[in-house]
Tab-separated table of C-alpha atoms in Angstrom:
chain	number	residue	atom	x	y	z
R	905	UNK	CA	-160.379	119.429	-40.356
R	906	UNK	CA	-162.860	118.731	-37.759
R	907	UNK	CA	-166.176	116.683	-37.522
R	908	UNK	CA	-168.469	119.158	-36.214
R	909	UNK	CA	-170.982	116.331	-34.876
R	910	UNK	CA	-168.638	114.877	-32.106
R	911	UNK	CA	-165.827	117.709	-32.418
R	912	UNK	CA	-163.317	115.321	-33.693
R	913	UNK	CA	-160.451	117.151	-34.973
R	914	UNK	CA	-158.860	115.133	-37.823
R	915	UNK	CA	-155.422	116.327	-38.869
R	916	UNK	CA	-152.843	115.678	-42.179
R	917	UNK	CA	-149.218	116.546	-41.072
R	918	UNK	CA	-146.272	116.330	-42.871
R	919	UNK	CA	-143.281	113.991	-40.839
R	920	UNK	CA	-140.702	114.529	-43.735
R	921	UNK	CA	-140.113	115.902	-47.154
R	922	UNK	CA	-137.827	116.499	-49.875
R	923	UNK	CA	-137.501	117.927	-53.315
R	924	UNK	CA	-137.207	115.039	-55.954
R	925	UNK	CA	-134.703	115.406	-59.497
R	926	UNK	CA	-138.004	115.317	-61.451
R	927	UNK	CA	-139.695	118.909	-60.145
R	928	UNK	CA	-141.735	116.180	-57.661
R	929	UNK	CA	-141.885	116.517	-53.636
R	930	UNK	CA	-141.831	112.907	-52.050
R	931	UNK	CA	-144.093	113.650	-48.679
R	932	UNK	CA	-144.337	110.981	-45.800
R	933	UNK	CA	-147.626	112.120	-43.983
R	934	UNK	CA	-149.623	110.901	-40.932
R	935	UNK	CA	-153.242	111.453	-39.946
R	936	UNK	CA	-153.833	112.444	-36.372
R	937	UNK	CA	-156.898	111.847	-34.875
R	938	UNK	CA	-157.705	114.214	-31.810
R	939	UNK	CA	-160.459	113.957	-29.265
R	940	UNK	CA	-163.102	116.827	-28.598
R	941	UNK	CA	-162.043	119.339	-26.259
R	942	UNK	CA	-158.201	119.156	-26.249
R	943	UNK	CA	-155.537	120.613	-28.330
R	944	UNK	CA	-154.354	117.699	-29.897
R	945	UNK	CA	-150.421	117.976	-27.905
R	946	UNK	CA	-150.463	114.688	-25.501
R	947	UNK	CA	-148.165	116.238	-23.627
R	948	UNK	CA	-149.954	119.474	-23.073
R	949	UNK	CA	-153.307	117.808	-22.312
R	950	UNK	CA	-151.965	114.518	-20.456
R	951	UNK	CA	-153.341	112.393	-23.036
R	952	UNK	CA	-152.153	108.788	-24.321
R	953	UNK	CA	-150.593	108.662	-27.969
R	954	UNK	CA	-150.854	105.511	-29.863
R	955	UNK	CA	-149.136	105.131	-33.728
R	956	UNK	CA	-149.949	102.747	-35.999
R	957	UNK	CA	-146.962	102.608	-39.137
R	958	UNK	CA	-147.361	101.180	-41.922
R	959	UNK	CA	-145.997	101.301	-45.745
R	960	UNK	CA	-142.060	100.919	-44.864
R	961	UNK	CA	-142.386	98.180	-47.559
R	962	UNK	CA	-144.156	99.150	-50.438
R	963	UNK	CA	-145.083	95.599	-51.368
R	964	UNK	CA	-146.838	95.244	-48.016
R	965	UNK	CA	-150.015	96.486	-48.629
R	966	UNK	CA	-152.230	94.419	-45.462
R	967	UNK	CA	-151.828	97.350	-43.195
R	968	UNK	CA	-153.039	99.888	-45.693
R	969	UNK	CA	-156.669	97.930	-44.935
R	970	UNK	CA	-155.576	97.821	-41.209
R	971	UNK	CA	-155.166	101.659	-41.362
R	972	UNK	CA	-158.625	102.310	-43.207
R	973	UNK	CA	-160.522	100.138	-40.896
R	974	UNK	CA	-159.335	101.436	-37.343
R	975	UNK	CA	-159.466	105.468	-38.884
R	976	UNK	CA	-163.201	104.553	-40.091
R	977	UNK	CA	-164.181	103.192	-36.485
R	978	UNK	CA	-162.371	106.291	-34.991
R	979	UNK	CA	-164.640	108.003	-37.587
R	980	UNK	CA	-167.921	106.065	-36.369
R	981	UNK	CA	-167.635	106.645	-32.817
R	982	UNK	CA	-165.163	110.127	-32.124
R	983	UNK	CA	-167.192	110.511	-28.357
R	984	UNK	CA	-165.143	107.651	-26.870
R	985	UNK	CA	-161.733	108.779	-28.410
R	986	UNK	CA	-159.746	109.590	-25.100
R	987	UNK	CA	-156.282	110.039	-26.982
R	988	UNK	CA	-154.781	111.004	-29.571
R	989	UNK	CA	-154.306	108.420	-32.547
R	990	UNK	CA	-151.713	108.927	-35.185
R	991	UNK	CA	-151.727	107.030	-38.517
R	992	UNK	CA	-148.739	106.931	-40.950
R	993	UNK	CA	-150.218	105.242	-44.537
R	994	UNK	CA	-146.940	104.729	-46.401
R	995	UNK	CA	-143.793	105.631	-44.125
R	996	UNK	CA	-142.174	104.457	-48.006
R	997	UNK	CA	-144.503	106.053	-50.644
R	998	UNK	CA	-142.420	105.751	-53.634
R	999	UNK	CA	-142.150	101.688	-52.491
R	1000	UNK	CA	-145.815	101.900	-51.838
R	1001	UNK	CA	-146.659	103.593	-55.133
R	1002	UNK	CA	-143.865	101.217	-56.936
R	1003	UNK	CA	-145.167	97.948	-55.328
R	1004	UNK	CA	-141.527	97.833	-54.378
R	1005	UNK	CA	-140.574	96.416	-51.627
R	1006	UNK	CA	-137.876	98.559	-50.753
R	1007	UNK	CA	-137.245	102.574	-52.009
R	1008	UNK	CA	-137.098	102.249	-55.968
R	1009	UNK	CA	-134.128	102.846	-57.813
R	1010	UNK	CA	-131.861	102.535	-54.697
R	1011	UNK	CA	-132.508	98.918	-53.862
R	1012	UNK	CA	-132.433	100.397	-50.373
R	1013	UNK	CA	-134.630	98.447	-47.091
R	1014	UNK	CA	-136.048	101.322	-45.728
R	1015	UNK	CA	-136.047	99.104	-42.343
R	1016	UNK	CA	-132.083	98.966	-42.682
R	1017	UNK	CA	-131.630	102.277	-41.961
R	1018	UNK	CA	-133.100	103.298	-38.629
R	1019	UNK	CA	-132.817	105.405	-36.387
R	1020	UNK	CA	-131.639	107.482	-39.499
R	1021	UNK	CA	-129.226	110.648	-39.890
R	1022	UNK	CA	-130.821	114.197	-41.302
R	1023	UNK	CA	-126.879	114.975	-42.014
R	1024	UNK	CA	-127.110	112.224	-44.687
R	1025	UNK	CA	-128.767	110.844	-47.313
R	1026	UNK	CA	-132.164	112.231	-48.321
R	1027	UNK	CA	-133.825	108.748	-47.278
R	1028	UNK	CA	-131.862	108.512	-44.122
R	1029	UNK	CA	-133.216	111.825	-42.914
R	1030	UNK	CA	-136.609	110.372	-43.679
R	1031	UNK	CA	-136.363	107.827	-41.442
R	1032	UNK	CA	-134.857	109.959	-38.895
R	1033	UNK	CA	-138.107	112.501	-39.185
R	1034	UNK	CA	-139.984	109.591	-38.904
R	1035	UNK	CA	-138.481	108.857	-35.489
R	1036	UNK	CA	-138.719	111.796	-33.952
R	1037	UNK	CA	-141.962	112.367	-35.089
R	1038	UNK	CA	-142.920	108.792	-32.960
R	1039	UNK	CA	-140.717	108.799	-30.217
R	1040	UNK	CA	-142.377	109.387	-26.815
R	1041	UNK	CA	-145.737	107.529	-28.044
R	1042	UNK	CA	-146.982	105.312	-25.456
R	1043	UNK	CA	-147.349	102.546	-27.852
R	1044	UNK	CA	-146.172	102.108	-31.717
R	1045	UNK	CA	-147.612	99.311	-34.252
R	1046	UNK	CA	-145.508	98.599	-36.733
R	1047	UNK	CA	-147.451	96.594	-39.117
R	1048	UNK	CA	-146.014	94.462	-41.979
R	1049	UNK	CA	-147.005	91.895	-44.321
R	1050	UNK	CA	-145.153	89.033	-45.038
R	1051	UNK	CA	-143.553	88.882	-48.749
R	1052	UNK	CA	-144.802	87.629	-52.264
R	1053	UNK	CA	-143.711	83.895	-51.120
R	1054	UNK	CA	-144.836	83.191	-47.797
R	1055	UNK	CA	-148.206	83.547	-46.063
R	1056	UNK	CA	-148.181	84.641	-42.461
R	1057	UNK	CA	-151.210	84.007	-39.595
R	1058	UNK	CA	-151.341	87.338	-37.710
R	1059	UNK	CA	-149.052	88.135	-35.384
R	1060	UNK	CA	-146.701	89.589	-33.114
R	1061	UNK	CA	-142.464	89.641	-32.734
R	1062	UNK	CA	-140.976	90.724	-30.409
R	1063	UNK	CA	-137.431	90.750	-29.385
R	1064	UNK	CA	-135.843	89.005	-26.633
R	1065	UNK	CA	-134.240	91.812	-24.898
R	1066	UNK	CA	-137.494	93.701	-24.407
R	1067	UNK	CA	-139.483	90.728	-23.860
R	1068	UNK	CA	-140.550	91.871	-20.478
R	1069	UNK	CA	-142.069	95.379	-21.050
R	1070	UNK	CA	-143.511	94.360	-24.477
R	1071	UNK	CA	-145.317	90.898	-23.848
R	1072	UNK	CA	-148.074	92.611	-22.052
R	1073	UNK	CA	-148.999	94.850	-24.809
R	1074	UNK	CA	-148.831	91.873	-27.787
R	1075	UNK	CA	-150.640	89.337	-25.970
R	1076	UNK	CA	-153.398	92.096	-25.846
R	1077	UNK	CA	-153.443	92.437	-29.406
R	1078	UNK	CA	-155.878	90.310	-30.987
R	1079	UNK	CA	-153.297	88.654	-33.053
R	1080	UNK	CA	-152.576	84.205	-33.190
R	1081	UNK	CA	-149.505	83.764	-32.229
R	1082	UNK	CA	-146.643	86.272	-30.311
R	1083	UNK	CA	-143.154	85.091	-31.696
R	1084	UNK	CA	-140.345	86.175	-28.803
R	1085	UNK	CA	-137.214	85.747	-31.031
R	1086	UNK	CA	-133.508	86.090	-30.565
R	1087	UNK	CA	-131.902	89.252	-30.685
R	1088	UNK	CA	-129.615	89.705	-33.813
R	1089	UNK	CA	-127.356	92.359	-35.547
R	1090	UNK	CA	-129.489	92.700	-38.508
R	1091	UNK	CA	-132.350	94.019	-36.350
R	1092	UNK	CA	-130.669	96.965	-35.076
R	1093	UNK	CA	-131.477	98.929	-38.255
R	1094	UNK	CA	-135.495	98.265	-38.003
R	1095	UNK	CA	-138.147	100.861	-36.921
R	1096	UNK	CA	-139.073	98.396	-34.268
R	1097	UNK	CA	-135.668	98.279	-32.658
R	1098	UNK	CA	-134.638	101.913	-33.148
R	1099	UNK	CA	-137.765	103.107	-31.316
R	1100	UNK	CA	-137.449	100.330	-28.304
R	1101	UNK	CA	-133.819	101.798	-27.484
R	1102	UNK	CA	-135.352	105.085	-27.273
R	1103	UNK	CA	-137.709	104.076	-24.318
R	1104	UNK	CA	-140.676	103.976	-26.681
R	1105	UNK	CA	-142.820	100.538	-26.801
R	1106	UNK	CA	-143.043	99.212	-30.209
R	1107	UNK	CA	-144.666	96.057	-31.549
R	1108	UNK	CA	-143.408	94.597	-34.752
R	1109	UNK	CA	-147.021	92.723	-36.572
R	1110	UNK	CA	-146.974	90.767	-39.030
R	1111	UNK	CA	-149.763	89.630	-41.260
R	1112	UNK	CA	-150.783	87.875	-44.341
R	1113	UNK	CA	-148.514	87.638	-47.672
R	1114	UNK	CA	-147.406	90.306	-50.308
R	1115	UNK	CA	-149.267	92.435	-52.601
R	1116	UNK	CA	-152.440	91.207	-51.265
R	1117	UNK	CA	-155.065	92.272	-48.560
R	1118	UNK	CA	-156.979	89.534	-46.246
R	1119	UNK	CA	-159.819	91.422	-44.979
R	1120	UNK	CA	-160.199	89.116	-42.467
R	1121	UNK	CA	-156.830	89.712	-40.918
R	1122	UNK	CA	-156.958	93.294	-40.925
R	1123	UNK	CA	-160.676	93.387	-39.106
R	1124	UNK	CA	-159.383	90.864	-36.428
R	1125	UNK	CA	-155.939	93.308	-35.639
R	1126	UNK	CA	-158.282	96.658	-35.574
R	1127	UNK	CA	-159.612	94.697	-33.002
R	1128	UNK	CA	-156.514	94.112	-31.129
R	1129	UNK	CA	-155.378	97.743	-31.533
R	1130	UNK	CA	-158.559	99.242	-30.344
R	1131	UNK	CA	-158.210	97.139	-27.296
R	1132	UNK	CA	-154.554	97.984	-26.785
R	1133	UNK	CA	-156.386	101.717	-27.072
R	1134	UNK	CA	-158.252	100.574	-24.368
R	1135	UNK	CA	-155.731	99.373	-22.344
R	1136	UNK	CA	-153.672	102.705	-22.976
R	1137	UNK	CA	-156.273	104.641	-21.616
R	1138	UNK	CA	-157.112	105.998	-25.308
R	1139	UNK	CA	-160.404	104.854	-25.968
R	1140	UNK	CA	-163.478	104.485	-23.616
R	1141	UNK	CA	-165.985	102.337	-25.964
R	1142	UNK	CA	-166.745	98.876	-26.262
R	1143	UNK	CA	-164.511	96.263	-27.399
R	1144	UNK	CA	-164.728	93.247	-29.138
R	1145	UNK	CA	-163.286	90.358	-27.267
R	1146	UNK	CA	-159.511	89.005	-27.951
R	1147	UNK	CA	-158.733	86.410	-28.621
R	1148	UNK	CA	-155.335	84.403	-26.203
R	1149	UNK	CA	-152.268	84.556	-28.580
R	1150	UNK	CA	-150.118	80.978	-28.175
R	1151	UNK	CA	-146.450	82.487	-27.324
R	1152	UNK	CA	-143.273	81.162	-28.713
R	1153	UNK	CA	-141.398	81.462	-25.318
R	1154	UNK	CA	-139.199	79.106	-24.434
R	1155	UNK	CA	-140.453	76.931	-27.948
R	1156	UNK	CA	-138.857	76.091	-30.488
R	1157	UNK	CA	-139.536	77.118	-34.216
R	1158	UNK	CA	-138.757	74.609	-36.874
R	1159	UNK	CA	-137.837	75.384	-40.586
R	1160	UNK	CA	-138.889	73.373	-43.153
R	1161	UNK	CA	-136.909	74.229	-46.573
R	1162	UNK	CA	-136.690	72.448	-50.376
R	1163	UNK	CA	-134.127	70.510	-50.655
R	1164	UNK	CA	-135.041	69.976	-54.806
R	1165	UNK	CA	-136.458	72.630	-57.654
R	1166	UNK	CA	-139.158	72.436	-58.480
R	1167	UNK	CA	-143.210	73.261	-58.008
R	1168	UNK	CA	-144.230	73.093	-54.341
R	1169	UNK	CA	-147.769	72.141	-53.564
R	1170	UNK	CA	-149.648	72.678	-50.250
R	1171	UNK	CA	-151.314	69.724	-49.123
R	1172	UNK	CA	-151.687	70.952	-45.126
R	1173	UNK	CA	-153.695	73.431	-44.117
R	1174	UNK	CA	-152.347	76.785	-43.211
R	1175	UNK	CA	-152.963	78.178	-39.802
R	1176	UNK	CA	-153.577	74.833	-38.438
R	1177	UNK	CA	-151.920	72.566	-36.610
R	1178	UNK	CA	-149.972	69.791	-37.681
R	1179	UNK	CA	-148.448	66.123	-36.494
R	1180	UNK	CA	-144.738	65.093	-36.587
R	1181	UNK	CA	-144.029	63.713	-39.852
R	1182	UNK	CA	-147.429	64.920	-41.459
R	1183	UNK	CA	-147.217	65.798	-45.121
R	1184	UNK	CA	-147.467	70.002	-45.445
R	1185	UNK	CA	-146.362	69.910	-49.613
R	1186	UNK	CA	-144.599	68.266	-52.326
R	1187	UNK	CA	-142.634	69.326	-54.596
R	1188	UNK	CA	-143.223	68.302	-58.494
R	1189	UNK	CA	-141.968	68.327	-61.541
R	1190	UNK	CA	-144.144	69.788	-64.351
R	1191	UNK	CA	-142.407	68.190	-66.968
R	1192	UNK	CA	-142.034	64.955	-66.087
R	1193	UNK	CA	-145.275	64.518	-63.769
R	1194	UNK	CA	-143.311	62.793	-60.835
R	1195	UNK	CA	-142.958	64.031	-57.129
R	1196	UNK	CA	-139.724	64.948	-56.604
R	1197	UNK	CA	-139.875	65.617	-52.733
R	1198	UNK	CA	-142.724	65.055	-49.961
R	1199	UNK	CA	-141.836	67.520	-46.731
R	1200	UNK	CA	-143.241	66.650	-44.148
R	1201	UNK	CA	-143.338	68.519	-40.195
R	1202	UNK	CA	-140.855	67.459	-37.963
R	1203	UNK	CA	-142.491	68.172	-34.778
R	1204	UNK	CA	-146.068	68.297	-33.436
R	1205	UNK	CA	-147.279	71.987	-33.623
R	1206	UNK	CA	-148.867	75.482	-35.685
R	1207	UNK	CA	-148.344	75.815	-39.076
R	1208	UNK	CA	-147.976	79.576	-39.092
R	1209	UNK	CA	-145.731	80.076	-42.050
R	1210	UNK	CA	-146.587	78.652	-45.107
R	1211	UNK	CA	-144.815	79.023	-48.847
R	1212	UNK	CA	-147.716	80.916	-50.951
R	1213	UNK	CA	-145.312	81.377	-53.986
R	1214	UNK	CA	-144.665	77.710	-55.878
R	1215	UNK	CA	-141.627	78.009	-57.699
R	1216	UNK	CA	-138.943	76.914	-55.385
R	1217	UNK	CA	-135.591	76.221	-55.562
R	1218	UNK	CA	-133.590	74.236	-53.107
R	1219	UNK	CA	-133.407	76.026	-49.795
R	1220	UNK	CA	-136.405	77.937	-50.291
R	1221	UNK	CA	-138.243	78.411	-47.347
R	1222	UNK	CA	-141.551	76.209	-47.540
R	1223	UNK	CA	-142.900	76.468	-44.135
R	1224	UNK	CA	-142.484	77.135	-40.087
R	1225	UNK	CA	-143.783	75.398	-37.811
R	1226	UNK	CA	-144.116	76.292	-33.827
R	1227	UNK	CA	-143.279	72.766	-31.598
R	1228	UNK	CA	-146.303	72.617	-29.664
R	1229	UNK	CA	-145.297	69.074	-28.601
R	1230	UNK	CA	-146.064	68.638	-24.677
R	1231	UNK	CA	-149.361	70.566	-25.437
R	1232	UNK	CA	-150.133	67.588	-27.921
């Protein structure tokens, strides 16, 4: 379809389908947005393509509002679209539909099985569509949420082995904090990481906690990707300003876990910063109305993970926490 005001050309595609046992079709669609006067191929009319991806975990629902607010300012002001913008809703929909965070029934990650294979499983061709249909983008968001347990300040990871190409685009993107972490086996299966060793850039955000949306988050990252549209040479309007992300570069992150069952209670404030030894939670016991355990930071720095589910059990992750101890 096309908005006839500013000539916007708005378009549905399918990326991937198949036929379902139960006479259903499961669809994975994205929304391209296409300026006036070109045809809507980037390659054709030497336009920039940027992707935003969301929905690979259907109990991730912060990007779905991160999705709606950058299409409706697309929507608002189509004269200063300069390239093409591609939105995919639910890259999972049956997880999305589900809540679930991974494909239902299968107890399959969806970001396990990247780059994909259309010779195999229905699922794996999926994700191989999916691919293809983003490879050669100049720049791929891959937004997440954290899970039902933790709560997340936005921001970026990226992984050490493409550090150098990507760090220019995340510290551009509105978000608190830009987390350069190791590079590990268990990545090589992710979206982010499949796309990167095909040559196309692609920024892993993370936002929030599980089965929520905080409004606040997603407004402050449509701000960040509108300026990385900006930067891309996709978008010729006005900006809001963004904001300087700290990086986790050469710092080290410190885990705070239970070491007792029990009912954890925040007592530090998320998305703050905290001092070595200060008290983030205890841990309690309902029955018995004692403390069982007081955790407390062991370093000087952000709180920028922070347990949002109580129940805990020992190990459970309660909080990380970025050393920030020569700034201090």
């Amino acid at each position: 379809m096309t908005d006839s005001a500013a000539g916007l050309q708005v378009r549905k595609d399918t990326v991937s389908s198949f036929e379902m046992g139960v006479g259903e079709r499961l669809v994975v669609t994205r929304t391209r947005f296409v300026p006036a006067g070109t045809s809507g191929d980037p390659a054709a009319d030497g336009t920039q393509r940027l992707c935003l991806v969301t929905g690979i975990h259907g109990d991730e629902l912060e990007g779905q509002y991160l999705c709606y607010e950058v299409a409706r300012r697309i929507r608002e002001h189509p004269e200063h679209l300069t390239g093409v913008v591609d939105i995919y809703p639910a890259a999972n929909p049956l997880g999305v539909g589900a809540i679930s965070r991974g494909i239902p029934q299968f107890d399959l990650d969806m970001n396990r099985i990247f780059p994909g294979n259309n010779a195999a499983s229905p699922y794996e061709a999926i994700a191989a569509d999916i691919v293809a249909s983003l490879r050669g983008a100049t720049l791929v968001v891959d937004a997440h949420a954290s899970n039902i347990y933790l709560r997340e300040i936005p921001q970026i990871r990226v992984n050490e082995t493409v550090r150098d190409r990507l760090l220019p685009w995340a510290v551009a993107a509105n978000a608190d904090f830009v987390w350069v972490h190791a590079d590990a086996t268990v990545l090589r299966g992710t979206l982010a990481y499949s796309l990167n060793a095909l040559d196309t850039p692609t920024l892993v955000l993370e936002m929030g906690v599980g089965m929520r949306i905080t409004q606040a988050y997603g407004e402050q990252l449509a701000d960040g990707f509108f300026n990385l549209m900006r930067r891309a040479g996709a978008w010729d309007g006005p900006v809001a300003p963004v904001r300087t992300p700290i990086v986790s570069a050469d710092r080290q992150v410190s885990f705070l876990n239970a070491g007792t069952a029990g009912l954890f209670v925040p007592v530090a404030a998320h998305d703050h910063r905290v001092r070595k030894d200060q008290l983030v939670g205890r841990i309690l016991d309902p029955a018995s109305g004692t403390v069982l355990e007081e955790l407390k930071s062991p370093v000087d720095g952000l709180l920028f993970t922070l347990r949002e589910y109580p129940i805990v059990y020992p190990g459970s992750l309660i909080a990380r926490v970025l050393d920030l101890a020569e700034e201090a």
